[in-house]
Every structure is written in structure tokens, then in C-alpha cells.
PDB file of C-alpha atoms in Angstrom:
ATOM      1  CA  MET A 106     119.301  83.690  99.151  1.00  0.00           C
ATOM      2  CA  LYS A 107     118.936  82.781 102.807  1.00  0.00           C
ATOM      3  CA  VAL A 108     115.367  83.568 103.798  1.00  0.00           C
ATOM      4  CA  LEU A 109     114.189  83.757 107.398  1.00  0.00           C
ATOM      5  CA  THR A 110     110.485  82.905 107.410  1.00  0.00           C
ATOM      6  CA  ILE A 111     108.692  84.136 110.529  1.00  0.00           C
ATOM      7  CA  VAL A 112     105.350  82.459 111.219  1.00  0.00           C
ATOM      8  CA  SER A 113     102.786  83.567 113.795  1.00  0.00           C
ATOM      9  CA  HIS A 114      99.896  81.290 114.736  1.00  0.00           C
ATOM     10  CA  PRO A 115      99.108  79.388 117.942  1.00  0.00           C
ATOM     11  CA  ARG A 116      98.076  76.190 116.095  1.00  0.00           C
ATOM     12  CA  ARG A 117     100.418  74.128 113.926  1.00  0.00           C
ATOM     13  CA  GLU A 118      97.439  72.590 112.085  1.00  0.00           C
ATOM     14  CA  SER A 119      96.173  76.042 111.040  1.00  0.00           C
ATOM     15  CA  LEU A 120      95.837  77.357 107.498  1.00  0.00           C
ATOM     16  CA  THR A 121      98.608  79.814 108.369  1.00  0.00           C
ATOM     17  CA  PHE A 122     101.059  76.960 108.875  1.00  0.00           C
ATOM     18  CA  SER A 123      99.839  75.160 105.763  1.00  0.00           C
ATOM     19  CA  VAL A 124     100.561  78.352 103.830  1.00  0.00           C
ATOM     20  CA  ALA A 125     103.982  78.583 105.483  1.00  0.00           C
ATOM     21  CA  GLU A 126     104.813  74.993 104.532  1.00  0.00           C
ATOM     22  CA  ARG A 127     103.935  75.569 100.880  1.00  0.00           C
ATOM     23  CA  PHE A 128     105.801  78.881 100.830  1.00  0.00           C
ATOM     24  CA  VAL A 129     108.915  77.273 102.302  1.00  0.00           C
ATOM     25  CA  GLN A 130     108.675  74.442  99.769  1.00  0.00           C
ATOM     26  CA  GLY A 131     108.582  77.009  96.984  1.00  0.00           C
ATOM     27  CA  LEU A 132     111.653  78.721  98.384  1.00  0.00           C
ATOM     28  CA  ALA A 133     113.522  75.429  98.628  1.00  0.00           C
ATOM     29  CA  ASP A 134     112.544  74.360  95.108  1.00  0.00           C
ATOM     30  CA  ALA A 135     113.887  77.674  93.812  1.00  0.00           C
ATOM     31  CA  GLY A 136     117.245  76.990  95.466  1.00  0.00           C
ATOM     32  CA  HIS A 137     116.974  79.215  98.513  1.00  0.00           C
ATOM     33  CA  GLU A 138     118.123  78.308 101.999  1.00  0.00           C
ATOM     34  CA  VAL A 139     115.303  78.527 104.511  1.00  0.00           C
ATOM     35  CA  GLU A 140     115.241  79.132 108.250  1.00  0.00           C
ATOM     36  CA  LEU A 141     111.880  78.975 110.006  1.00  0.00           C
ATOM     37  CA  ALA A 142     110.985  80.996 113.094  1.00  0.00           C
ATOM     38  CA  ASP A 143     107.801  79.717 114.759  1.00  0.00           C
ATOM     39  CA  LEU A 144     107.153  82.498 117.259  1.00  0.00           C
ATOM     40  CA  TYR A 145     104.471  80.634 119.218  1.00  0.00           C
ATOM     41  CA  GLY A 146     106.315  77.331 119.110  1.00  0.00           C
ATOM     42  CA  GLU A 147     109.498  78.998 120.313  1.00  0.00           C
ATOM     43  CA  GLU A 148     107.514  80.786 123.045  1.00  0.00           C
ATOM     44  CA  PHE A 149     108.778  84.184 121.997  1.00  0.00           C
ATOM     45  CA  HIS A 150     107.895  86.805 124.614  1.00  0.00           C
ATOM     46  CA  PRO A 151     106.420  89.842 122.817  1.00  0.00           C
ATOM     47  CA  LEU A 152     106.607  92.383 125.659  1.00  0.00           C
ATOM     48  CA  VAL A 153     109.400  94.959 125.651  1.00  0.00           C
ATOM     49  CA  LEU A 154     110.785  94.896 129.172  1.00  0.00           C
ATOM     50  CA  GLU A 155     113.444  97.238 130.557  1.00  0.00           C
ATOM     51  CA  LYS A 156     116.372  95.145 129.288  1.00  0.00           C
ATOM     52  CA  ASP A 157     115.174  95.619 125.707  1.00  0.00           C
ATOM     53  CA  GLU A 158     113.861  99.165 125.969  1.00  0.00           C
ATOM     54  CA  PRO A 159     115.629 101.442 123.456  1.00  0.00           C
ATOM     55  CA  ASP A 160     118.196 103.793 124.964  1.00  0.00           C
ATOM     56  CA  TRP A 161     118.171 106.874 122.739  1.00  0.00           C
ATOM     57  CA  GLU A 162     121.521 107.997 124.140  1.00  0.00           C
ATOM     58  CA  ASN A 163     123.214 104.642 123.606  1.00  0.00           C
ATOM     59  CA  PRO A 164     122.803 102.979 120.184  1.00  0.00           C
ATOM     60  CA  ARG A 165     125.314 100.319 121.308  1.00  0.00           C
ATOM     61  CA  LYS A 166     123.182  99.148 124.195  1.00  0.00           C
ATOM     62  CA  SER A 167     123.497  95.441 124.963  1.00  0.00           C
ATOM     63  CA  TYR A 168     120.044  93.879 124.805  1.00  0.00           C
ATOM     64  CA  SER A 169     118.793  90.691 126.451  1.00  0.00           C
ATOM     65  CA  ALA A 170     120.341  87.355 125.485  1.00  0.00           C
ATOM     66  CA  ARG A 171     117.160  86.301 123.664  1.00  0.00           C
ATOM     67  CA  VAL A 172     117.072  89.467 121.588  1.00  0.00           C
ATOM     68  CA  GLN A 173     120.776  89.235 120.790  1.00  0.00           C
ATOM     69  CA  ALA A 174     120.194  85.662 119.599  1.00  0.00           C
ATOM     70  CA  GLU A 175     117.332  86.835 117.392  1.00  0.00           C
ATOM     71  CA  MET A 176     119.478  89.643 116.007  1.00  0.00           C
ATOM     72  CA  SER A 177     122.145  87.080 115.115  1.00  0.00           C
ATOM     73  CA  ARG A 178     119.510  84.995 113.360  1.00  0.00           C
ATOM     74  CA  LEU A 179     118.340  88.040 111.434  1.00  0.00           C
ATOM     75  CA  LYS A 180     121.906  88.881 110.394  1.00  0.00           C
ATOM     76  CA  ARG A 181     122.657  85.430 108.989  1.00  0.00           C
ATOM     77  CA  ASN A 182     119.774  85.731 106.512  1.00  0.00           C
ATOM     78  CA  ASP A 183     119.547  88.170 103.610  1.00  0.00           C
ATOM     79  CA  GLY A 184     115.808  87.861 103.019  1.00  0.00           C
ATOM     80  CA  LEU A 185     112.744  87.922 105.273  1.00  0.00           C
ATOM     81  CA  ALA A 186     109.167  86.701 105.049  1.00  0.00           C
ATOM     82  CA  PHE A 187     106.396  87.182 107.597  1.00  0.00           C
ATOM     83  CA  ILE A 188     103.342  84.897 107.469  1.00  0.00           C
ATOM     84  CA  PHE A 189     100.490  85.717 109.830  1.00  0.00           C
ATOM     85  CA  PRO A 190      96.707  86.043 110.178  1.00  0.00           C
ATOM     86  CA  LEU A 191      95.482  89.614 109.863  1.00  0.00           C
ATOM     87  CA  TRP A 192      93.842  90.434 113.187  1.00  0.00           C
ATOM     88  CA  TRP A 193      92.046  93.759 113.621  1.00  0.00           C
ATOM     89  CA  TYR A 194      93.641  94.909 110.347  1.00  0.00           C
ATOM     90  CA  SER A 195      97.092  94.634 111.861  1.00  0.00           C
ATOM     91  CA  LEU A 196      99.836  92.265 112.967  1.00  0.00           C
ATOM     92  CA  PRO A 197      99.209  89.699 115.710  1.00  0.00           C
ATOM     93  CA  ALA A 198     100.610  90.907 119.031  1.00  0.00           C
ATOM     94  CA  ILE A 199     103.397  88.322 118.969  1.00  0.00           C
ATOM     95  CA  THR A 200     104.552  89.502 115.528  1.00  0.00           C
ATOM     96  CA  LYS A 201     104.472  93.150 116.541  1.00  0.00           C
ATOM     97  CA  GLY A 202     106.331  92.286 119.746  1.00  0.00           C
ATOM     98  CA  TYR A 203     108.984  90.433 117.748  1.00  0.00           C
ATOM     99  CA  ILE A 204     109.554  93.549 115.668  1.00  0.00           C
ATOM    100  CA  ASP A 205     109.457  95.820 118.725  1.00  0.00           C
ATOM    101  CA  ARG A 206     112.149  93.793 120.474  1.00  0.00           C
ATOM    102  CA  THR A 207     114.416  92.695 117.627  1.00  0.00           C
ATOM    103  CA  TRP A 208     114.228  95.586 115.145  1.00  0.00           C
ATOM    104  CA  ASN A 209     115.644  97.708 117.910  1.00  0.00           C
ATOM    105  CA  TYR A 210     117.520 100.982 118.187  1.00  0.00           C
ATOM    106  CA  GLY A 211     121.135 100.687 117.110  1.00  0.00           C
ATOM    107  CA  PHE A 212     120.382  97.527 115.113  1.00  0.00           C
ATOM    108  CA  ALA A 213     117.537  98.282 112.712  1.00  0.00           C
ATOM    109  CA  TYR A 214     117.549 102.080 112.989  1.00  0.00           C
ATOM    110  CA  GLY A 215     119.485 104.822 114.745  1.00  0.00           C
ATOM    111  CA  GLY A 216     122.786 104.703 112.896  1.00  0.00           C
ATOM    112  CA  SER A 217     122.289 101.171 111.607  1.00  0.00           C
ATOM    113  CA  ARG A 218     119.941  99.419 109.197  1.00  0.00           C
ATOM    114  CA  LEU A 219     118.725  95.888 108.637  1.00  0.00           C
ATOM    115  CA  PRO A 220     120.919  93.954 106.170  1.00  0.00           C
ATOM    116  CA  HIS A 221     118.115  92.325 104.205  1.00  0.00           C
ATOM    117  CA  LYS A 222     117.545  92.698 100.475  1.00  0.00           C
ATOM    118  CA  LYS A 223     113.831  91.995 100.662  1.00  0.00           C
ATOM    119  CA  VAL A 224     110.925  91.379 102.995  1.00  0.00           C
ATOM    120  CA  LEU A 225     107.682  89.732 101.910  1.00  0.00           C
ATOM    121  CA  TRP A 226     104.618  90.086 104.109  1.00  0.00           C
ATOM    122  CA  ILE A 227     101.906  87.430 103.685  1.00  0.00           C
ATOM    123  CA  PRO A 228      98.794  88.332 105.702  1.00  0.00           C
ATOM    124  CA  LEU A 229      95.951  85.803 105.731  1.00  0.00           C
ATOM    125  CA  VAL A 230      92.750  87.827 105.469  1.00  0.00           C
ATOM    126  CA  GLY A 231      89.450  86.363 106.632  1.00  0.00           C
ATOM    127  CA  GLU A 232      87.325  88.612 104.439  1.00  0.00           C
ATOM    128  CA  THR A 233      87.181  88.980 100.684  1.00  0.00           C
ATOM    129  CA  GLU A 234      89.406  91.253  98.628  1.00  0.00           C
ATOM    130  CA  GLU A 235      86.426  93.474  97.837  1.00  0.00           C
ATOM    131  CA  SER A 236      85.596  93.835 101.513  1.00  0.00           C
ATOM    132  CA  LEU A 237      89.158  94.704 102.557  1.00  0.00           C
ATOM    133  CA  LYS A 238      89.482  97.295  99.814  1.00  0.00           C
ATOM    134  CA  LYS A 239      86.087  98.849 100.498  1.00  0.00           C
ATOM    135  CA  ARG A 240      87.536 101.103 103.202  1.00  0.00           C
ATOM    136  CA  GLN A 241      91.066 101.077 101.791  1.00  0.00           C
ATOM    137  CA  PHE A 242      92.396  98.843 104.543  1.00  0.00           C
ATOM    138  CA  ASP A 243      94.657  97.179 101.976  1.00  0.00           C
ATOM    139  CA  ALA A 244      96.386 100.480 101.211  1.00  0.00           C
ATOM    140  CA  MET A 245      96.690 101.366 104.903  1.00  0.00           C
ATOM    141  CA  ILE A 246      98.214  98.005 105.812  1.00  0.00           C
ATOM    142  CA  SER A 247     100.577  97.990 102.831  1.00  0.00           C
ATOM    143  CA  HIS A 248     101.801 101.503 103.601  1.00  0.00           C
ATOM    144  CA  TYR A 249     102.446 100.604 107.227  1.00  0.00           C
ATOM    145  CA  LEU A 250     104.398  97.448 106.371  1.00  0.00           C
ATOM    146  CA  ASN A 251     106.269  98.713 103.306  1.00  0.00           C
ATOM    147  CA  VAL A 252     107.048 102.248 104.461  1.00  0.00           C
ATOM    148  CA  GLY A 253     106.587 102.410 108.222  1.00  0.00           C
ATOM    149  CA  LEU A 254     108.486  99.205 108.952  1.00  0.00           C
ATOM    150  CA  ALA A 255     110.599  98.062 105.991  1.00  0.00           C
ATOM    151  CA  GLY A 256     111.417 101.477 104.561  1.00  0.00           C
ATOM    152  CA  TYR A 257     112.316 102.954 107.927  1.00  0.00           C
ATOM    153  CA  THR A 258     114.762 100.129 108.645  1.00  0.00           C
ATOM    154  CA  GLY A 259     116.500 100.221 105.272  1.00  0.00           C
ATOM    155  CA  ILE A 260     114.921  97.263 103.454  1.00  0.00           C
ATOM    156  CA  SER A 261     114.593  98.639  99.939  1.00  0.00           C
ATOM    157  CA  GLN A 262     112.282  95.956  98.584  1.00  0.00           C
ATOM    158  CA  SER A 263     109.132  95.223 100.530  1.00  0.00           C
ATOM    159  CA  GLU A 264     105.999  93.573  99.183  1.00  0.00           C
ATOM    160  CA  VAL A 265     102.644  92.636 100.669  1.00  0.00           C
ATOM    161  CA  ALA A 266     100.823  89.595  99.265  1.00  0.00           C
ATOM    162  CA  PHE A 267      97.373  89.279 100.810  1.00  0.00           C
ATOM    163  CA  LEU A 268      95.722  85.857 100.823  1.00  0.00           C
ATOM    164  CA  TYR A 269      92.018  86.660 100.835  1.00  0.00           C
ATOM    165  CA  ASN A 270      88.837  85.032 102.094  1.00  0.00           C
ATOM    166  CA  THR A 271      90.476  82.481 104.352  1.00  0.00           C
ATOM    167  CA  LEU A 272      87.061  81.915 105.963  1.00  0.00           C
ATOM    168  CA  ALA A 273      85.632  80.877 102.566  1.00  0.00           C
ATOM    169  CA  GLU A 274      82.720  83.292 102.803  1.00  0.00           C
ATOM    170  CA  ASP A 275      79.768  82.726 100.450  1.00  0.00           C
ATOM    171  CA  MET A 276      81.024  79.284  99.447  1.00  0.00           C
ATOM    172  CA  ASP A 277      78.521  76.495  99.922  1.00  0.00           C
ATOM    173  CA  SER A 278      79.829  73.288  98.422  1.00  0.00           C
ATOM    174  CA  GLU A 279      82.708  71.301  99.840  1.00  0.00           C
ATOM    175  CA  GLU A 280      84.274  71.140  96.399  1.00  0.00           C
ATOM    176  CA  GLU A 281      84.203  74.919  96.007  1.00  0.00           C
ATOM    177  CA  ILE A 282      85.757  75.394  99.440  1.00  0.00           C
ATOM    178  CA  LYS A 283      88.435  72.791  98.714  1.00  0.00           C
ATOM    179  CA  GLN A 284      89.314  74.450  95.403  1.00  0.00           C
ATOM    180  CA  HIS A 285      89.550  77.812  97.138  1.00  0.00           C
ATOM    181  CA  TYR A 286      91.949  76.564  99.792  1.00  0.00           C
ATOM    182  CA  ASP A 287      93.971  74.719  97.174  1.00  0.00           C
ATOM    183  CA  SER A 288      94.315  78.002  95.280  1.00  0.00           C
ATOM    184  CA  LEU A 289      95.589  79.761  98.406  1.00  0.00           C
ATOM    185  CA  LEU A 290      98.210  77.063  98.952  1.00  0.00           C
ATOM    186  CA  LYS A 291      99.200  77.195  95.287  1.00  0.00           C
ATOM    187  CA  ARG A 292      99.626  80.955  95.597  1.00  0.00           C
ATOM    188  CA  ALA A 293     101.783  80.465  98.705  1.00  0.00           C
ATOM    189  CA  TYR A 294     104.054  78.070  96.809  1.00  0.00           C
ATOM    190  CA  GLU A 295     104.344  80.529  93.906  1.00  0.00           C
ATOM    191  CA  LEU A 296     105.275  83.339  96.294  1.00  0.00           C
ATOM    192  CA  GLY A 297     108.110  81.206  97.635  1.00  0.00           C
ATOM    193  CA  TYR A 298     109.277  80.003  94.238  1.00  0.00           C
ATOM    194  CA  THR A 299     109.351  83.531  92.769  1.00  0.00           C
ATOM    195  CA  TYR A 300     110.655  85.222  95.931  1.00  0.00           C
ATOM    196  CA  SER A 301     113.851  86.554  94.371  1.00  0.00           C
ATOM    197  CA  ASP A 302     112.358  87.591  91.015  1.00  0.00           C
ATOM    198  CA  SER A 303     112.080  91.234  92.037  1.00  0.00           C
ATOM    199  CA  VAL A 304     115.268  91.371  94.083  1.00  0.00           C
ATOM    200  CA  THR A 305     117.886  93.644  92.567  1.00  0.00           C
ATOM    201  CA  GLN A 306     121.184  91.820  92.439  1.00  0.00           C
ATOM    202  CA  THR A 307     124.121  93.891  93.672  1.00  0.00           C
TER     203      THR A 307
END
């Protein structure tokens, strides 16, 4: 498969990018083609301005050159992955803006659907799994991503793989913290390597 991996973090030396690197390596080792979209590095503008505002009476509206280029990039890949820190139990603004602008009317919905077989969402969660699930935030986030976004735009297979406790809460020793981060990176690699395992071949 050709997998567009969309990464959102302002710092290249962040854990988010380390996760992305291991995920991409897993994809490559499994034989997939990989294209990386670094939204901050590419200075993607997340605001929907008039040129990219949906026109409900015109599903064939011509959007801005940047959005048309992103749509072309989306179309040349048959799989998607989003890697991002979970901020306020939601997507970073730049990730949400990317979806707002590129998954637009007439392309992702409104008589058309996205062409992708699968999307994998990898949120990096600062708190522990127990803490996130305490108020059912995990279910809320998964429903939003799998149903509200992927399902609405025609992507039949959507999965959310949370990476928990990225702040290493309640870990005291350097060795324990190192082992924890190593386990997160190992999980990221496995997610890349097994990306197509659940994809129905047609």
C-alpha cells in the first residue's frame, strides 16, 4: 500500500516525531510505500479562508492551489495515518485545520468519498490509560475519529491506537522511564509493520 503519514508537532526532536519515525520504518519494512506530511514543517495554514470555504451549491468548486495540491497527495495514496499529541482530548488545531481544508465538500463528502482503504489514528496521550478511560474520553475520541471523520468520508476501516502516559507519570527511575519510552517506540513500529493486517483486500 501507499500510506500517507500526517504528523503534527512543532518540534522535530519531540516524542511525536520519534514515534512517527518508528512507525514509518515499520511500514517500510513491511513493504509499503510511505509519504510523510509534516504539517508544521511544511507550514500548513489551518484556517479555512473564503477560497476554501465549502460551497453547498457547487460540489465542483475549485479550491485554493495549496488545497488542490493536498488533495492530489491524498489521492495518490491508498492508506492514511495521523500521528499527533492529544491536546484537550482532541486534535491539534493544525491537524483539524488540515482536515477542514482538504477533506472538503465535493472531495471527501457531498457526492464523493475519500479513496482510502484505511486510516490509522495514533494519538500520543500524556496521561495513563486508566485516567483517560475514567471519564470515557477514549470512547468519545474513538467515536469522533472512526465515525464522525472516517465513516462520514467513506473510509471503511478506521482504527485508533492510543499511546499512553507519554509524560511517564509515576515513574521515578531513569531506567523505568527509558523502558517505558522504548515500549512506546516498539509499539509504533509494530503499528507500522502490521498496518495492512486488517485491511480487506478487494
